[in-house]
mmCIF file of C-alpha atoms in Angstrom:
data_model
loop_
_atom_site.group_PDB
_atom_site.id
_atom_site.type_symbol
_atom_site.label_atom_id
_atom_site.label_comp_id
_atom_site.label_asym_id
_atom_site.label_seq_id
_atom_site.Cartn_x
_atom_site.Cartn_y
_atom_site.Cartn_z
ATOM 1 C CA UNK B 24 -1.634 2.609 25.165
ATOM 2 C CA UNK B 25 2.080 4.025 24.826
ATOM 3 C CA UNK B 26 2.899 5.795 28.736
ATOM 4 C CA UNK B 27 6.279 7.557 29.370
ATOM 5 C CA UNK B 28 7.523 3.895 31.107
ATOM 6 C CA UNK B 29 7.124 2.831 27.877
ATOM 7 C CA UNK B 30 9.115 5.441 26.334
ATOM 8 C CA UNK B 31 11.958 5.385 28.714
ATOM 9 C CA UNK B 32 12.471 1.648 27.724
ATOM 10 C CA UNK B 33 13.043 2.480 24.456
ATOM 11 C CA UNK B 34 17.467 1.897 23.761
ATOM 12 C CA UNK B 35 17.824 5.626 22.754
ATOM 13 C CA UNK B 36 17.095 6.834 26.452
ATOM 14 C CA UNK B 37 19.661 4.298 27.996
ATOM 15 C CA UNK B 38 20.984 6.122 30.660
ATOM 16 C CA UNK B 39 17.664 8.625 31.724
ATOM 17 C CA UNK B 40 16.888 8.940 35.456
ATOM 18 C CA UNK B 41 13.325 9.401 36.149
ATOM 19 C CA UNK B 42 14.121 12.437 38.814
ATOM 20 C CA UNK B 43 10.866 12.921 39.886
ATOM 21 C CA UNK B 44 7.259 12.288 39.791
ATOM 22 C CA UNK B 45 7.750 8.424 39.281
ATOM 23 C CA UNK B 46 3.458 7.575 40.050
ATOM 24 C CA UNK B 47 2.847 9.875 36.702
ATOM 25 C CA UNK B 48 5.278 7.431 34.358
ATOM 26 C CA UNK B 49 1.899 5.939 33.194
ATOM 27 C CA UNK B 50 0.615 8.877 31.854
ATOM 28 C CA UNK B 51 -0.581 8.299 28.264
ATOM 29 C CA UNK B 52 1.980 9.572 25.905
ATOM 30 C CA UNK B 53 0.754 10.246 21.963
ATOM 31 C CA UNK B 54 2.879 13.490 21.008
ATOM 32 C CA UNK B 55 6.300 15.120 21.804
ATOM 33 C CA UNK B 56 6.959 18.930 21.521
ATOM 34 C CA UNK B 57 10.624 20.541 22.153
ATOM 35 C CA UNK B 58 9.907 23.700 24.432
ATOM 36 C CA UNK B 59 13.059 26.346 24.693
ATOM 37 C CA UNK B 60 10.544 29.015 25.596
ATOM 38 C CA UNK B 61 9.896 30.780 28.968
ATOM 39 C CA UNK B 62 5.941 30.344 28.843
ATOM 40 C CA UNK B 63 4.368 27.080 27.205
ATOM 41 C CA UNK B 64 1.093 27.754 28.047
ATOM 42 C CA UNK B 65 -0.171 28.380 24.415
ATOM 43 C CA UNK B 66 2.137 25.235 23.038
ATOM 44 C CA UNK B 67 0.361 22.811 25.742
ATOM 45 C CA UNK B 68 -1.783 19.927 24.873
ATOM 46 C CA UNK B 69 -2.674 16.692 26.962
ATOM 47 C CA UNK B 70 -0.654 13.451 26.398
ATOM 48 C CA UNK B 71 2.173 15.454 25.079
ATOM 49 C CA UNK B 72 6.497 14.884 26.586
ATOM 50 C CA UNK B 73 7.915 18.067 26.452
ATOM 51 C CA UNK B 74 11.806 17.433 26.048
ATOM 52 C CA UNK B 75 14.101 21.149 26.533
ATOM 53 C CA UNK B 76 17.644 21.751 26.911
ATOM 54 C CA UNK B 77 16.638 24.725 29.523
ATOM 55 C CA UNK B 78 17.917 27.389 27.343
ATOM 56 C CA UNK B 79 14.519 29.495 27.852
ATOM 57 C CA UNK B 80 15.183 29.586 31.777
ATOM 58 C CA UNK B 81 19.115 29.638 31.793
ATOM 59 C CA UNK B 82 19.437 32.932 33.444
ATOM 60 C CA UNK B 83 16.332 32.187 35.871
ATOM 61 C CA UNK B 84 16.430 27.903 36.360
ATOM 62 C CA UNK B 85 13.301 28.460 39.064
ATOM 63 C CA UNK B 86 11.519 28.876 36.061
ATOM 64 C CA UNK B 87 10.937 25.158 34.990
ATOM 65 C CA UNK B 88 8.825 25.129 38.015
ATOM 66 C CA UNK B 89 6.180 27.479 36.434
ATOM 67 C CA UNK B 90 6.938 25.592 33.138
ATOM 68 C CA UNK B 91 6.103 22.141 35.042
ATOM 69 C CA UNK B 92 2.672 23.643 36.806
ATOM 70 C CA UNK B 93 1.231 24.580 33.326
ATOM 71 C CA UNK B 94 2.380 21.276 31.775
ATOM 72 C CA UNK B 95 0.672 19.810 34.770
ATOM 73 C CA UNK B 96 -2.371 21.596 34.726
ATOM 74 C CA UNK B 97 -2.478 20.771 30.705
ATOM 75 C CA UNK B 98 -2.528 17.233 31.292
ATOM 76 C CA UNK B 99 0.921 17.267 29.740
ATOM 77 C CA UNK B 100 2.800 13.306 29.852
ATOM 78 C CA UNK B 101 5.798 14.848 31.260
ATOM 79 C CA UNK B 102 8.964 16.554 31.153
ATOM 80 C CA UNK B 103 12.461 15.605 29.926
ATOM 81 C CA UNK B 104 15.676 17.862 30.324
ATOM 82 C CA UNK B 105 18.973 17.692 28.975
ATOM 83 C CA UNK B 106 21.517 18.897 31.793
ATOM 84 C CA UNK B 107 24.948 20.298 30.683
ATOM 85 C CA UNK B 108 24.675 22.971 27.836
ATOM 86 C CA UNK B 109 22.409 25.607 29.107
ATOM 87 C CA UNK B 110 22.349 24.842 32.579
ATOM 88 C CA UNK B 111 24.043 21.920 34.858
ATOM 89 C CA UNK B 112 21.137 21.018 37.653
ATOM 90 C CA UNK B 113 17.488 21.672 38.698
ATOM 91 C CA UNK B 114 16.261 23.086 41.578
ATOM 92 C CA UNK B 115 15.240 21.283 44.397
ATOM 93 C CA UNK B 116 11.819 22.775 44.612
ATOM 94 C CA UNK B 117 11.321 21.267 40.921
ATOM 95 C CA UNK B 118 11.806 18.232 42.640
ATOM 96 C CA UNK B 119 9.342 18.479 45.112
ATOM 97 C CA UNK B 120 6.648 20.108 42.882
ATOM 98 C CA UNK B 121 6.907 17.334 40.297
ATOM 99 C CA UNK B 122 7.032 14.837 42.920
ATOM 100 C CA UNK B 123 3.258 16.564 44.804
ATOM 101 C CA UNK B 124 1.916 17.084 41.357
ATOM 102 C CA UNK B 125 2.625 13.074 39.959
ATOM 103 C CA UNK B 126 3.917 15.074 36.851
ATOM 104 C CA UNK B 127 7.524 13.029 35.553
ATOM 105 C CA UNK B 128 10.643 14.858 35.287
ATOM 106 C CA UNK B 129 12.932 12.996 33.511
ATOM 107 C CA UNK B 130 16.890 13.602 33.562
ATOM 108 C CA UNK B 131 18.113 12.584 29.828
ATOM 109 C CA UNK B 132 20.824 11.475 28.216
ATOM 110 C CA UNK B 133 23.278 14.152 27.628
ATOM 111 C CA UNK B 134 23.830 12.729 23.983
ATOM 112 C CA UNK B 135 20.202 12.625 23.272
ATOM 113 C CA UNK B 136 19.990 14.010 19.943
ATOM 114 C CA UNK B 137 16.240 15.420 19.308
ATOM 115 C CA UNK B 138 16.190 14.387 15.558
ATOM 116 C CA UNK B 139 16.584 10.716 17.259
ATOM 117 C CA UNK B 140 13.992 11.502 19.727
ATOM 118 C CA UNK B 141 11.432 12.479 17.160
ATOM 119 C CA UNK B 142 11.620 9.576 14.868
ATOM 120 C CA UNK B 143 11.841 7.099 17.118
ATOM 121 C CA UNK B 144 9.407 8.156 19.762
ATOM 122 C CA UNK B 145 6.511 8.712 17.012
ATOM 123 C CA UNK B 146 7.389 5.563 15.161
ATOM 124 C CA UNK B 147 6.260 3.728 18.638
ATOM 125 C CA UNK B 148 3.721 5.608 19.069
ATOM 126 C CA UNK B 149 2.032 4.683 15.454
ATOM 127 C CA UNK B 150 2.922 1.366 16.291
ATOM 128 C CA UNK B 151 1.077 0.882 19.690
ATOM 129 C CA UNK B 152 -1.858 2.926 19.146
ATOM 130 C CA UNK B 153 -2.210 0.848 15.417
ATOM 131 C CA UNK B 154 -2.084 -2.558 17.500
ATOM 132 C CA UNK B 155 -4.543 -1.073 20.110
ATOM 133 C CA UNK B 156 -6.984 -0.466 16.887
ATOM 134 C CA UNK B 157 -6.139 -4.149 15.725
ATOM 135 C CA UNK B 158 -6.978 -5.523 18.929
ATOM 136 C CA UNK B 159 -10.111 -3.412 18.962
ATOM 137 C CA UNK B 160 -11.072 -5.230 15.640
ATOM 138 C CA UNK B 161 -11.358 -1.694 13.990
ATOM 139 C CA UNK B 162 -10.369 -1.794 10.549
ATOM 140 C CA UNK B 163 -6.909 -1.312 9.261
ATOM 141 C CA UNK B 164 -5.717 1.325 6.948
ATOM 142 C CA UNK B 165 -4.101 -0.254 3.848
ATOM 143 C CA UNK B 166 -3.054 3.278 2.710
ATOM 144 C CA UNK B 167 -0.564 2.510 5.771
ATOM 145 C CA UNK B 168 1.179 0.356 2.905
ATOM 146 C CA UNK B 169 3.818 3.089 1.294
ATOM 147 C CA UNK B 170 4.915 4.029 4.873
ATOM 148 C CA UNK B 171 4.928 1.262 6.993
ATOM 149 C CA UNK B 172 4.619 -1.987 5.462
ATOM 150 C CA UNK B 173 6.219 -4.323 7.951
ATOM 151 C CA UNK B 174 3.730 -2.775 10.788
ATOM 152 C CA UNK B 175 0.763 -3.579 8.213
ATOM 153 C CA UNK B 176 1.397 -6.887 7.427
ATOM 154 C CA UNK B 177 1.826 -7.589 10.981
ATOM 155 C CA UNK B 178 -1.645 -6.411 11.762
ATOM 156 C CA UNK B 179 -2.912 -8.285 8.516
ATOM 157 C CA UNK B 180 -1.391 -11.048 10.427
ATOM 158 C CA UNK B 181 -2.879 -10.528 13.989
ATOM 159 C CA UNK B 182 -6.308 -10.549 11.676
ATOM 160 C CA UNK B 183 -5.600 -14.094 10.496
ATOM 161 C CA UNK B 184 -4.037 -13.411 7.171
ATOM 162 C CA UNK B 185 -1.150 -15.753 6.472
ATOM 163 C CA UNK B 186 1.776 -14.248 4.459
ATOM 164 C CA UNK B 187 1.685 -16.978 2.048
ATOM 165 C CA UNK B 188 -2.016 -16.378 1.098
ATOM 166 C CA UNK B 189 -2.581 -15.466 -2.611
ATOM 167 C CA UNK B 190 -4.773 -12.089 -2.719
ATOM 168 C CA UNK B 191 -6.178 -9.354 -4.871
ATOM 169 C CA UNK B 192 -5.161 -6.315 -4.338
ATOM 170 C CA UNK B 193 -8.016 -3.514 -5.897
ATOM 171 C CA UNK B 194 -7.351 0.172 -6.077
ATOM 172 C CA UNK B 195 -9.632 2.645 -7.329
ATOM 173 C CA UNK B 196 -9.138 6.293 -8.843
ATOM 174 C CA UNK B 197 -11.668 7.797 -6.298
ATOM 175 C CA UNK B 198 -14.153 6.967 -3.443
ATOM 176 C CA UNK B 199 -16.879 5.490 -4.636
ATOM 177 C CA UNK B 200 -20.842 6.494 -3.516
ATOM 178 C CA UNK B 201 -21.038 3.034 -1.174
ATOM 179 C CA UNK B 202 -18.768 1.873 0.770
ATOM 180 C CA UNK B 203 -17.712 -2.340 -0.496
ATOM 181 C CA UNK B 204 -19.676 -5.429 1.244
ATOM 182 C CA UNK B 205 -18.919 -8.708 -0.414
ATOM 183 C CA UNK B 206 -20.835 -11.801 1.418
ATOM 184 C CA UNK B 207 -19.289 -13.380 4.510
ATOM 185 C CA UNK B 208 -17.098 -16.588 3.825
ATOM 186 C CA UNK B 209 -14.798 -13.992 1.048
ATOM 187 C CA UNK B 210 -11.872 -12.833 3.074
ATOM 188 C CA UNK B 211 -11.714 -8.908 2.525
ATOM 189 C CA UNK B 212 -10.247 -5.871 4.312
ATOM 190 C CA UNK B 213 -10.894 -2.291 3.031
ATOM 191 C CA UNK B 214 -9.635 1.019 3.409
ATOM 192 C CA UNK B 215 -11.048 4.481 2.506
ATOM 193 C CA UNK B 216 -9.076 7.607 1.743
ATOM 194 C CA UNK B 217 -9.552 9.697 -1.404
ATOM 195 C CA UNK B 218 -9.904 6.799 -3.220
ATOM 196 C CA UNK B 219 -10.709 3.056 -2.122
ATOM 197 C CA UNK B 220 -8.663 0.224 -1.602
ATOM 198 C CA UNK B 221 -9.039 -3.339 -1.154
ATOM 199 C CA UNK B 222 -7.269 -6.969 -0.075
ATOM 200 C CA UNK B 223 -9.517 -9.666 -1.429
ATOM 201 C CA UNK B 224 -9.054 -13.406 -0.777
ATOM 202 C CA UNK B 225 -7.915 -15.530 -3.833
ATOM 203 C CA UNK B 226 -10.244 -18.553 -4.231
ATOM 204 C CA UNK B 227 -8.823 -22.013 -5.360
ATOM 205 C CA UNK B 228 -8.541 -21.687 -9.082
ATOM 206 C CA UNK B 229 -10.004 -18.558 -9.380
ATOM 207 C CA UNK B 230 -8.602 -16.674 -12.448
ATOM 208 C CA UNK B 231 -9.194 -12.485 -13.084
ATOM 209 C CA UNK B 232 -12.028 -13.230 -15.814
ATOM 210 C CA UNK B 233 -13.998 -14.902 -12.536
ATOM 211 C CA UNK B 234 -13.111 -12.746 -10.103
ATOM 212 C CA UNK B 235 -14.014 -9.771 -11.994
ATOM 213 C CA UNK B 236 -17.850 -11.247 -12.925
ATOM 214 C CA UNK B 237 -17.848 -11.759 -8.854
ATOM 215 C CA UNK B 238 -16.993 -8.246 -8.732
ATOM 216 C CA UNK B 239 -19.633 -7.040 -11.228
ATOM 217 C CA UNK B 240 -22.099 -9.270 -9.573
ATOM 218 C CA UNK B 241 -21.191 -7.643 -5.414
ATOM 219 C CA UNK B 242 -20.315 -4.419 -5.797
ATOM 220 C CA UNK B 243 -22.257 -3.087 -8.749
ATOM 221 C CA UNK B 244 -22.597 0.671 -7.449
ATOM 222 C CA UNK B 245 -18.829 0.943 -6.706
ATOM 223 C CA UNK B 246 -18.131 -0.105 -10.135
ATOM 224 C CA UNK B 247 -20.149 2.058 -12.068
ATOM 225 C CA UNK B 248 -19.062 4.939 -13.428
ATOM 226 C CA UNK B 249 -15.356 4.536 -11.652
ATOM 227 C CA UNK B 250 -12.240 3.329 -12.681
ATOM 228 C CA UNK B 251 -10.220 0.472 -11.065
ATOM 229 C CA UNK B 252 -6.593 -0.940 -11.132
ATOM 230 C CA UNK B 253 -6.573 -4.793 -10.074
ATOM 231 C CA UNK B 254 -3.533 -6.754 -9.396
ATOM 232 C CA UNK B 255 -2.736 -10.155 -8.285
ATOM 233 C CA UNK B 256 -3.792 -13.274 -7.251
ATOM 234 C CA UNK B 257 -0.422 -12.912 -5.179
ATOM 235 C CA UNK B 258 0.663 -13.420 -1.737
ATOM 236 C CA UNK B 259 0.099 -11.538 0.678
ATOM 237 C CA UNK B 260 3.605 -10.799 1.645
ATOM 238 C CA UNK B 261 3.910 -9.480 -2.197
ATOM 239 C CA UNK B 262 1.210 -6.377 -1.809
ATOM 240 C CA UNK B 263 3.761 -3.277 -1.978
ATOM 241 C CA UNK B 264 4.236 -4.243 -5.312
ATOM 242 C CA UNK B 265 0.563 -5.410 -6.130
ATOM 243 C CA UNK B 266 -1.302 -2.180 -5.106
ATOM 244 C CA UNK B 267 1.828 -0.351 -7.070
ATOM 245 C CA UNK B 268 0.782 -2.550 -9.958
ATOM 246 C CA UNK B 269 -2.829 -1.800 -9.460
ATOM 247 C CA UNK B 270 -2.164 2.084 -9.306
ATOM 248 C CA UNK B 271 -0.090 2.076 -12.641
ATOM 249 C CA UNK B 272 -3.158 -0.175 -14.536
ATOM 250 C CA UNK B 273 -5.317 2.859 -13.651
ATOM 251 C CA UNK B 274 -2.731 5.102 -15.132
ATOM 252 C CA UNK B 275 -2.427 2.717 -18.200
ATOM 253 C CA UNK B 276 -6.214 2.508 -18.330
ATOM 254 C CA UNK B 277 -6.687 6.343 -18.376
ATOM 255 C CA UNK B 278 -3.575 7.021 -20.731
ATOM 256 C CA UNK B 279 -5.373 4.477 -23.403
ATOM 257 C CA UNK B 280 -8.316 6.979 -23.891
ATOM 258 C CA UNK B 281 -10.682 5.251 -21.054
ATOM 259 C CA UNK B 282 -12.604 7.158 -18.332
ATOM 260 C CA UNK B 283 -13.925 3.681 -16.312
ATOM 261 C CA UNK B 284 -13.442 0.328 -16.534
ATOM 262 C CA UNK B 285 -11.532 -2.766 -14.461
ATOM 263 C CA UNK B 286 -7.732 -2.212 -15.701
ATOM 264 C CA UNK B 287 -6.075 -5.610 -14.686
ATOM 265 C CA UNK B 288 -2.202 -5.375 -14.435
ATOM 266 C CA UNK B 289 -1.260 -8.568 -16.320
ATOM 267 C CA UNK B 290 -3.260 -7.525 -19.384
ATOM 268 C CA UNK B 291 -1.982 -3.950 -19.249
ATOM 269 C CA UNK B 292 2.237 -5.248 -17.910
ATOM 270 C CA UNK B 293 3.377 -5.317 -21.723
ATOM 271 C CA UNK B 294 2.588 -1.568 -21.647
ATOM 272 C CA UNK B 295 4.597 -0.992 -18.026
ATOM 273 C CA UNK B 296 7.391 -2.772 -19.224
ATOM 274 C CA UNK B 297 7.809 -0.630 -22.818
ATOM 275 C CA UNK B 298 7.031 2.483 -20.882
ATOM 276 C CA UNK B 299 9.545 2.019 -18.476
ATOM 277 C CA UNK B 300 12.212 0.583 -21.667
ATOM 278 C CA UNK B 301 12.521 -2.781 -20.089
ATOM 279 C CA UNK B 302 15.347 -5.059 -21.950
ATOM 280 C CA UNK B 303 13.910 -7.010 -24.685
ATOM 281 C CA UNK B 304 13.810 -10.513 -23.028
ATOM 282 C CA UNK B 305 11.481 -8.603 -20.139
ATOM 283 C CA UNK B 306 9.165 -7.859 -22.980
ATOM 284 C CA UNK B 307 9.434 -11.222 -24.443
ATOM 285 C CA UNK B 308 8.714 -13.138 -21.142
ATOM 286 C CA UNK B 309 5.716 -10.511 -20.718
ATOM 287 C CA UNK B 310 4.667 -10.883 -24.291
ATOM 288 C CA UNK B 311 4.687 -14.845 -24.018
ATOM 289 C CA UNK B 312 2.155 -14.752 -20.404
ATOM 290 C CA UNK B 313 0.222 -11.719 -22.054
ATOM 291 C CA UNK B 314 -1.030 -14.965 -24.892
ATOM 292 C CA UNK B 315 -0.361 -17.732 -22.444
ATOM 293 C CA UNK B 316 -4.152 -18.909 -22.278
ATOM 294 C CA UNK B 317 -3.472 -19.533 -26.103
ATOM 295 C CA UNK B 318 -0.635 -22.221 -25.822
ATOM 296 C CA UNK B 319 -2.271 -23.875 -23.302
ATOM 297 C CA UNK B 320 -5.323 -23.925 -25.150
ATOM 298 C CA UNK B 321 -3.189 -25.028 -28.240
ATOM 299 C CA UNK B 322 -1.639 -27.649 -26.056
ATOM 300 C CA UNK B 323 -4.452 -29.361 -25.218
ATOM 301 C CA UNK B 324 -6.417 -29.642 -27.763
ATOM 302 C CA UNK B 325 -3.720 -29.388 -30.435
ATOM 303 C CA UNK B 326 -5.278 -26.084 -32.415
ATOM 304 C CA UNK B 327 -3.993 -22.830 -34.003
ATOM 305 C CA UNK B 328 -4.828 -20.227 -32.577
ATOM 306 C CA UNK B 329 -1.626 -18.363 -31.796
ATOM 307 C CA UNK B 330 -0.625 -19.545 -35.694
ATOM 308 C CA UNK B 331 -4.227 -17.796 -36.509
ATOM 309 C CA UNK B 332 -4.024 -14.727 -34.771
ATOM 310 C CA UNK B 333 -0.389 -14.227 -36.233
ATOM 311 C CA UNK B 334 -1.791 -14.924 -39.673
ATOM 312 C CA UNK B 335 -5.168 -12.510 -39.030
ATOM 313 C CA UNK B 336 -3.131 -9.386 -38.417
ATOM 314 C CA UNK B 337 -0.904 -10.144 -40.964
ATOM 315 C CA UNK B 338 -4.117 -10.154 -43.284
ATOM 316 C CA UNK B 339 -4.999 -6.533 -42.142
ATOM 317 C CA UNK B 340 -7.506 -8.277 -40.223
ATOM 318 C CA UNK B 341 -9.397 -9.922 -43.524
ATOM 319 C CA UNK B 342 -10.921 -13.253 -42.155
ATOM 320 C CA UNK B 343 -11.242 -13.992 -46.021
ATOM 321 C CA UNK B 344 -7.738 -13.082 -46.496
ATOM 322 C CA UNK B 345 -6.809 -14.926 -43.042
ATOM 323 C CA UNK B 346 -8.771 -18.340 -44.018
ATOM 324 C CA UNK B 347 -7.509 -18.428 -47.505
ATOM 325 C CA UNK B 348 -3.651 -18.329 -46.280
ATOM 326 C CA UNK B 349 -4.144 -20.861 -43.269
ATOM 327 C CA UNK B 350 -6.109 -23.395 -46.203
ATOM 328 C CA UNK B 351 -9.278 -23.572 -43.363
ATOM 329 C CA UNK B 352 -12.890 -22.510 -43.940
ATOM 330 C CA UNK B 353 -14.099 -18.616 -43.455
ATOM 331 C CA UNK B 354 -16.131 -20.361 -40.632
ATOM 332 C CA UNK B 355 -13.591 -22.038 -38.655
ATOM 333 C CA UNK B 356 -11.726 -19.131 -39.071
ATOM 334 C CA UNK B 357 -14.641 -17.015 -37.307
ATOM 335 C CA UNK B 358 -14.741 -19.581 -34.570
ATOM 336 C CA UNK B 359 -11.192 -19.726 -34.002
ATOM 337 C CA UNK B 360 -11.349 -15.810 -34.156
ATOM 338 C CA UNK B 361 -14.001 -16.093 -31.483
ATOM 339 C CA UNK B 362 -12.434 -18.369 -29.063
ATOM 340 C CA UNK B 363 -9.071 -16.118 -29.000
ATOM 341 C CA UNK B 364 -11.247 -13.528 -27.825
ATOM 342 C CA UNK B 365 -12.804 -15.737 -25.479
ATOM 343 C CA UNK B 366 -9.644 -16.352 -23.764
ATOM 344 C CA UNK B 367 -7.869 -13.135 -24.090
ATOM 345 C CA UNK B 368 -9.764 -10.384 -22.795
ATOM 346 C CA UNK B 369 -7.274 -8.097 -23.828
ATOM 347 C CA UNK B 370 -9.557 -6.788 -26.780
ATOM 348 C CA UNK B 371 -11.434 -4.810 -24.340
ATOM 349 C CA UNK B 372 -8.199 -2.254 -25.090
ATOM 350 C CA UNK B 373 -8.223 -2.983 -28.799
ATOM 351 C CA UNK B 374 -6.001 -4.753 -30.733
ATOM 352 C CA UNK B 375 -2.553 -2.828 -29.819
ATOM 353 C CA UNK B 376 -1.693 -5.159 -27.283
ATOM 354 C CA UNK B 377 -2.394 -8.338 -29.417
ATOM 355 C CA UNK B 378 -0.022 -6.521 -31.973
ATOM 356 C CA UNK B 379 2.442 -5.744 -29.312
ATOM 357 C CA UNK B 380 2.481 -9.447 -27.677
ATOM 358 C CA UNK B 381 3.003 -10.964 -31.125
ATOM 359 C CA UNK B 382 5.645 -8.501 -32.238
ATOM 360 C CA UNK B 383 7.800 -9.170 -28.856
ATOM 361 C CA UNK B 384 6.984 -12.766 -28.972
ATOM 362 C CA UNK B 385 8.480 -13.164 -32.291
ATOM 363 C CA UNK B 386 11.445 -10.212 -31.942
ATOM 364 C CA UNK B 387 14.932 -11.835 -32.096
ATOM 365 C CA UNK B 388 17.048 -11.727 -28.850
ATOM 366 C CA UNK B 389 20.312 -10.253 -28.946
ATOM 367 C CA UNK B 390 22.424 -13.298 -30.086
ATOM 368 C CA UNK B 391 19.798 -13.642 -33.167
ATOM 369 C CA UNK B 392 17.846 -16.327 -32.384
ATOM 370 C CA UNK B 393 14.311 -15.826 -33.234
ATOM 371 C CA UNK B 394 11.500 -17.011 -30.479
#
């Protein structure tokens, strides 16, 4: 709970003098109002610090008592005044009433600025009454992540999760019928707004072909019918820039002509990257992980593949054409043809990527050289 002690301790009231009504400074403080009118009554609302410069009662300063008996009766936090521009003391009676009524009255700094006040007051407040949820074990809010993401990876951290942790980061276009339950040793926090998103656990190994067949095979009625963006595995210290990733593969998804579907960033990141007119060796390095599970494939067991696909789409995609220019059988063109598939699952776009990967892969740099 954030109380007007707490407040006062804050650096930008260094010099305040509680004037009155010290046994109310634990009052429960969760909004601030400026008041320069003569009546507050229809501004009042409980837990609120009212801050004024007393220009409303200037001519009349017996006023703030009234103003302090309707605060009081409101369950108001307390009042603050800025002495010096509008009037230079309070009345002693002030002092006595706020002092019976266990309402603060706070002197403040005379170079308080309110614009100070405002940020830094509510910032606090966010902050404490967030923690009080984390304690709680309530969940967090990972739509928090665009506007505070130091606070919300300090809660993710409170909650066990280690900064260095690899995770998925899921968004979806919009809120799903049922809310997510995956079984209990998978890590995952969720958040619901007008749309869904999660922070799922990477397992050891686990690639995005596996963890999206675990996601078909948990959360079928979320996934049906809905689109979803899916970044990572990444650490958790990374996530501003997987859940942006995750929104723009929805984007991506929906600007190739689908309506549903898992968009995964890394498949769709040759796309951002051309969109956004990345330099070339961006879209080189993107092209060369976009057919990465080829070369390793060709590494180990010393095939062809990325030679074969190269060689298929320059046959117009004729396996005839294909098998008769790489000297192999129709067949083991068909298998090879196969396996790519296998371990690209970018065909479930079509083939533009596989025609964009190769074309960047093989583009020369600037100095000539080809790849």
């Amino acid at each position: 709970m954030f109380t007007v002690a707490d407040m006062l301790e804050l650096p930008v009231f260094a010099g305040h003098e509680i004037a009155a009504g010290k046994k109310g400074t634990g009052n429960r403080v969760r909004f601030i109002d400026f008041i320069e009118i003569p009546d507050p009554s229809g501004w009042c609302r409980p837990d609120t610090f009212s801050f004024t410069t007393g220009y409303a009662f200037r001519n009349n300063p017996e006023q703030i008592c009234r103003i302090i008996r309707v605060l009081s009766a409101g369950r108001a936090a307390g009042l603050g005044v800025k002495l010096g521009r509008f009037i230079s003391a309070i009345p002693p009676e002030a002092f006595s009433l706020a002092d019976e009524l266990d309402f603060p009255l706070v002197i403040l700094p005379k170079g308080l600025a309110y614009a100070v006040v405002s940020r830094t007051v509510m910032r606090e407040i966010f902050r404490t009454e967030r923690s009080c949820r984390d304690d709680a074990g309530e969940p967090l809010s990972l739509f928090q992540l665009e506007q505070d993401p130091v606070g919300l990876l300090e809660s993710l951290k409170r909650q066990g999760w280690e900064s260095s942790r690899s995770v998925w980061s899921l968004q979806w276009e919009n809120l799903p019928p049922q809310r997510p339950s995956l079984p209990p040793p998978r890590a995952f926090q969720y958040s619901a707004n007008s749309s869904l998103r999660m922070l799922v656990a990477q397992l050891p190994g686990e690639r995005a072909e596996n963890f999206i067949e675990f996601l078909k095979c948990h959360l079928i009625q979320q996934l049906e019918h809905q689109s979803l963006g899916l970044s990572g595995p990444a650490p958790l210290e990374d996530i501003v820039q997987s859940f942006a990733e995750a929104k723009t593969a929805l984007q991506l998804g929906a600007q190739l002509g689908f309506d549903e579907g898992v968009f995964v960033y890394s498949e769709l990141e040759l796309l951002d990257l051309l969109k956004k007119n990345r330099p070339l060796s961006e879209l080189r390095e993107a092209a060369s992980r976009c057919l990465r599970p080829l070369f390793d494939e060709d590494a180990r067991k010393r095939s062809n593949l990325v030679q074969t696909l190269r060689v298929w789409f320059a046959c117009d995609g004729s396996s005839e054409k294909a098998a008769q220019r790489l000297h192999i059988h129709r067949n083991t063109l068909l298998y090879r043809h196969r396996r790519i598939m296998e371990l690209l699952p970018l065909n479930r776009y079509g083939s533009t990527l596989f025609h964009l990967a190769l074309f960047f892969l093989c583009a020369k740099n600037s100095a000539g050289e080809e790849s």
